[in-house]
Amino acid sequence: MKKILIIGASNSITSINRSLATFAGSLLSDTKKVVLDLNDYEMPIYSPERESSGGVPDLAQQLVQLIESSDGVILSLAEHNGSYSAAFKNILDWASRHKQKLWSEKAMLLLSTSPGQRGASTVLSAAEATFPHLGAKVVTTFSLPSFHENFSREEGVTDAELLSQLKSAVTEFSKAL
């Protein structure tokens, strides 16, 4: 059975990106899913001096081990001011200090969503361009615009065309595992 790591790249307790990533994961059958909560990986703000004096935090090392033990990653990116959320970026910085290719050549389905019409597509494009340098095999991407109009916690993606697009992305990801 394949093991899939599911990450919503926000530390919000009610993260819409964790909801989207978890829903995408639910579309996979015969897989073990591990949902990561960024709040469990809170670390000091990265700086070279902190790394020099204290090394890479155990939590960053544990995250890399979790990625390494997975067969694939579903990651949904929150967009804050056109970029990664501060919580996710800090974790990314620390984890990449432990292992530069932190995504360990794992198949990755990159997602994003936001309340707005662009669905966090700016940060999604940035990740799609840069994550391969960090060892990601980005299989495909999907952006869900206008989250509150197109997603329900009970049903998932409610727009038929968007649901079809997401299912296609999940199928493509599944084939790459």
GROMACS .gro file of C-alpha atoms in nm:
model
  177
    1MET     CA    1   0.000   0.000   0.000
    2LYS     CA    2   0.136   0.341  -0.100
    3LYS     CA    3   0.185   0.604   0.168
    4ILE     CA    4   0.085   0.960   0.078
    5LEU     CA    5   0.189   1.264   0.280
    6ILE     CA    6  -0.079   1.536   0.271
    7ILE     CA    7   0.019   1.892   0.359
    8GLY     CA    8  -0.182   2.213   0.373
    9ALA     CA    9   0.089   2.481   0.368
   10SER     CA   10  -0.075   2.705   0.626
   11ASN     CA   11  -0.074   2.710   1.004
   12SER     CA   12  -0.438   2.818   1.020
   13ILE     CA   13  -0.643   2.581   1.233
   14THR     CA   14  -0.922   2.611   0.974
   15SER     CA   15  -0.686   2.595   0.674
   16ILE     CA   16  -0.871   2.585   0.343
   17ASN     CA   17  -0.556   2.445   0.184
   18ARG     CA   18  -0.545   2.152   0.427
   19SER     CA   19  -0.914   2.093   0.343
   20LEU     CA   20  -0.839   2.089  -0.030
   21ALA     CA   21  -0.532   1.865   0.008
   22THR     CA   22  -0.721   1.622   0.232
   23PHE     CA   23  -1.011   1.610  -0.013
   24ALA     CA   24  -0.771   1.541  -0.301
   25GLY     CA   25  -0.618   1.261  -0.095
   26SER     CA   26  -0.962   1.112  -0.035
   27LEU     CA   27  -0.992   1.061  -0.411
   28LEU     CA   28  -0.706   0.808  -0.397
   29SER     CA   29  -0.789   0.448  -0.320
   30ASP     CA   30  -0.568   0.183  -0.163
   31THR     CA   31  -0.334   0.434  -0.002
   32LYS     CA   32  -0.235   0.516   0.352
   33LYS     CA   33  -0.272   0.890   0.405
   34VAL     CA   34  -0.076   1.091   0.660
   35VAL     CA   35  -0.206   1.446   0.708
   36LEU     CA   36   0.061   1.680   0.836
   37ASP     CA   37  -0.034   1.982   1.050
   38LEU     CA   38   0.223   2.262   1.019
   39ASN     CA   39   0.148   2.361   1.378
   40ASP     CA   40   0.324   2.042   1.486
   41TYR     CA   41   0.644   2.166   1.316
   42GLU     CA   42   0.680   2.514   1.460
   43MET     CA   43   1.047   2.616   1.480
   44PRO     CA   44   1.242   2.935   1.543
   45ILE     CA   45   1.272   3.166   1.244
   46TYR     CA   46   1.560   3.039   1.034
   47SER     CA   47   1.889   3.226   1.039
   48PRO     CA   48   2.245   3.112   0.963
   49GLU     CA   49   2.344   3.209   1.317
   50ARG     CA   50   2.072   2.991   1.472
   51GLU     CA   51   2.180   2.702   1.254
   52SER     CA   52   2.545   2.757   1.341
   53SER     CA   53   2.482   2.775   1.714
   54GLY     CA   54   2.215   2.507   1.753
   55GLY     CA   55   2.210   2.301   1.434
   56VAL     CA   56   1.902   2.202   1.241
   57PRO     CA   57   1.602   2.144   1.472
   58ASP     CA   58   1.488   1.786   1.527
   59LEU     CA   59   1.146   1.879   1.386
   60ALA     CA   60   1.300   1.968   1.047
   61GLN     CA   61   1.485   1.637   1.046
   62GLN     CA   62   1.165   1.451   1.137
   63LEU     CA   63   0.981   1.619   0.851
   64VAL     CA   64   1.246   1.511   0.601
   65GLN     CA   65   1.223   1.154   0.737
   66LEU     CA   66   0.845   1.164   0.694
   67ILE     CA   67   0.886   1.275   0.332
   68GLU     CA   68   1.148   1.005   0.271
   69SER     CA   69   0.916   0.737   0.410
   70SER     CA   70   0.631   0.845   0.181
   71ASP     CA   71   0.565   0.738  -0.176
   72GLY     CA   72   0.420   1.074  -0.278
   73VAL     CA   73   0.319   1.416  -0.152
   74ILE     CA   74  -0.001   1.615  -0.198
   75LEU     CA   75   0.073   1.975  -0.105
   76SER     CA   76  -0.173   2.262  -0.118
   77LEU     CA   77  -0.018   2.606  -0.093
   78ALA     CA   78  -0.165   2.903   0.087
   79GLU     CA   79  -0.076   3.237  -0.068
   80HIS     CA   80   0.017   3.524   0.159
   81ASN     CA   81   0.100   3.848  -0.023
   82GLY     CA   82   0.183   3.655  -0.340
   83SER     CA   83   0.416   3.403  -0.175
   84TYR     CA   84   0.432   3.110   0.067
   85SER     CA   85   0.284   3.148   0.413
   86ALA     CA   86   0.553   3.246   0.666
   87ALA     CA   87   0.499   2.924   0.863
   88PHE     CA   88   0.550   2.705   0.557
   89LYS     CA   89   0.848   2.904   0.427
   90ASN     CA   90   1.025   2.876   0.763
   91ILE     CA   91   0.972   2.499   0.774
   92LEU     CA   92   1.090   2.473   0.413
   93ASP     CA   93   1.404   2.674   0.496
   94TRP     CA   94   1.495   2.457   0.795
   95ALA     CA   95   1.417   2.126   0.622
   96SER     CA   96   1.626   2.221   0.319
   97ARG     CA   97   1.920   2.290   0.551
   98HIS     CA   98   1.897   1.931   0.674
   99LYS     CA   99   1.862   1.795   0.318
  100GLN     CA  100   1.876   2.027   0.018
  101LYS     CA  101   1.665   1.791  -0.195
  102LEU     CA  102   1.413   1.765   0.087
  103TRP     CA  103   1.133   1.635  -0.137
  104SER     CA  104   1.348   1.324  -0.196
  105GLU     CA  105   1.247   1.281  -0.563
  106LYS     CA  106   0.893   1.194  -0.457
  107ALA     CA  107   0.598   1.234  -0.691
  108MET     CA  108   0.413   1.552  -0.599
  109LEU     CA  109   0.066   1.686  -0.668
  110LEU     CA  110   0.079   2.062  -0.614
  111LEU     CA  111  -0.247   2.235  -0.530
  112SER     CA  112  -0.350   2.582  -0.422
  113THR     CA  113  -0.664   2.763  -0.325
  114SER     CA  114  -0.773   3.097  -0.188
  115PRO     CA  115  -1.094   3.290  -0.136
  116GLY     CA  116  -1.008   3.492  -0.450
  117GLN     CA  117  -1.061   3.421  -0.817
  118ARG     CA  118  -0.695   3.341  -0.886
  119GLY     CA  119  -0.688   3.052  -0.638
  120ALA     CA  120  -0.336   3.131  -0.515
  121SER     CA  121  -0.200   3.068  -0.864
  122THR     CA  122   0.100   3.299  -0.809
  123VAL     CA  123   0.246   3.086  -0.530
  124LEU     CA  124   0.154   2.769  -0.718
  125SER     CA  125   0.357   2.884  -1.019
  126ALA     CA  126   0.651   2.973  -0.794
  127ALA     CA  127   0.649   2.629  -0.632
  128GLU     CA  128   0.614   2.452  -0.965
  129ALA     CA  129   0.925   2.635  -1.087
  130THR     CA  130   1.140   2.596  -0.774
  131PHE     CA  131   1.042   2.270  -0.602
  132PRO     CA  132   1.221   2.050  -0.861
  133HIS     CA  133   1.546   2.214  -0.741
  134LEU     CA  134   1.452   2.083  -0.396
  135GLY     CA  135   1.401   1.729  -0.524
  136ALA     CA  136   1.031   1.731  -0.613
  137LYS     CA  137   0.893   1.543  -0.910
  138VAL     CA  138   0.596   1.770  -0.975
  139VAL     CA  139   0.352   1.548  -1.162
  140THR     CA  140   0.077   1.803  -1.210
  141THR     CA  141  -0.093   2.103  -1.050
  142PHE     CA  142  -0.444   2.223  -0.976
  143SER     CA  143  -0.570   2.559  -0.849
  144LEU     CA  144  -0.916   2.597  -0.698
  145PRO     CA  145  -1.044   2.955  -0.733
  146SER     CA  146  -1.297   3.115  -0.501
  147PHE     CA  147  -1.274   2.844  -0.235
  148HIS     CA  148  -1.588   2.939  -0.042
  149GLU     CA  149  -1.802   2.933  -0.357
  150ASN     CA  150  -1.652   2.609  -0.497
  151PHE     CA  151  -1.592   2.389  -0.191
  152SER     CA  152  -1.802   2.251   0.089
  153ARG     CA  153  -1.659   2.071   0.389
  154GLU     CA  154  -1.925   1.801   0.345
  155GLU     CA  155  -1.900   1.748  -0.032
  156GLY     CA  156  -1.555   1.876  -0.129
  157VAL     CA  157  -1.526   2.052  -0.465
  158THR     CA  158  -1.881   2.141  -0.569
  159ASP     CA  159  -1.827   2.279  -0.921
  160ALA     CA  160  -1.853   1.988  -1.167
  161GLU     CA  161  -1.587   2.114  -1.410
  162LEU     CA  162  -1.338   2.194  -1.135
  163LEU     CA  163  -1.405   1.856  -0.971
  164SER     CA  164  -1.337   1.686  -1.304
  165GLN     CA  165  -1.008   1.876  -1.338
  166LEU     CA  166  -0.903   1.780  -0.984
  167LYS     CA  167  -0.994   1.413  -1.041
  168SER     CA  168  -0.781   1.413  -1.356
  169ALA     CA  169  -0.489   1.561  -1.164
  170VAL     CA  170  -0.526   1.302  -0.886
  171THR     CA  171  -0.539   1.021  -1.146
  172GLU     CA  172  -0.221   1.150  -1.310
  173PHE     CA  173  -0.052   1.173  -0.971
  174SER     CA  174  -0.164   0.821  -0.880
  175LYS     CA  175  -0.011   0.680  -1.199
  176ALA     CA  176   0.323   0.840  -1.109
  177LEU     CA  177   0.343   0.673  -0.766
   0.00000   0.00000   0.00000
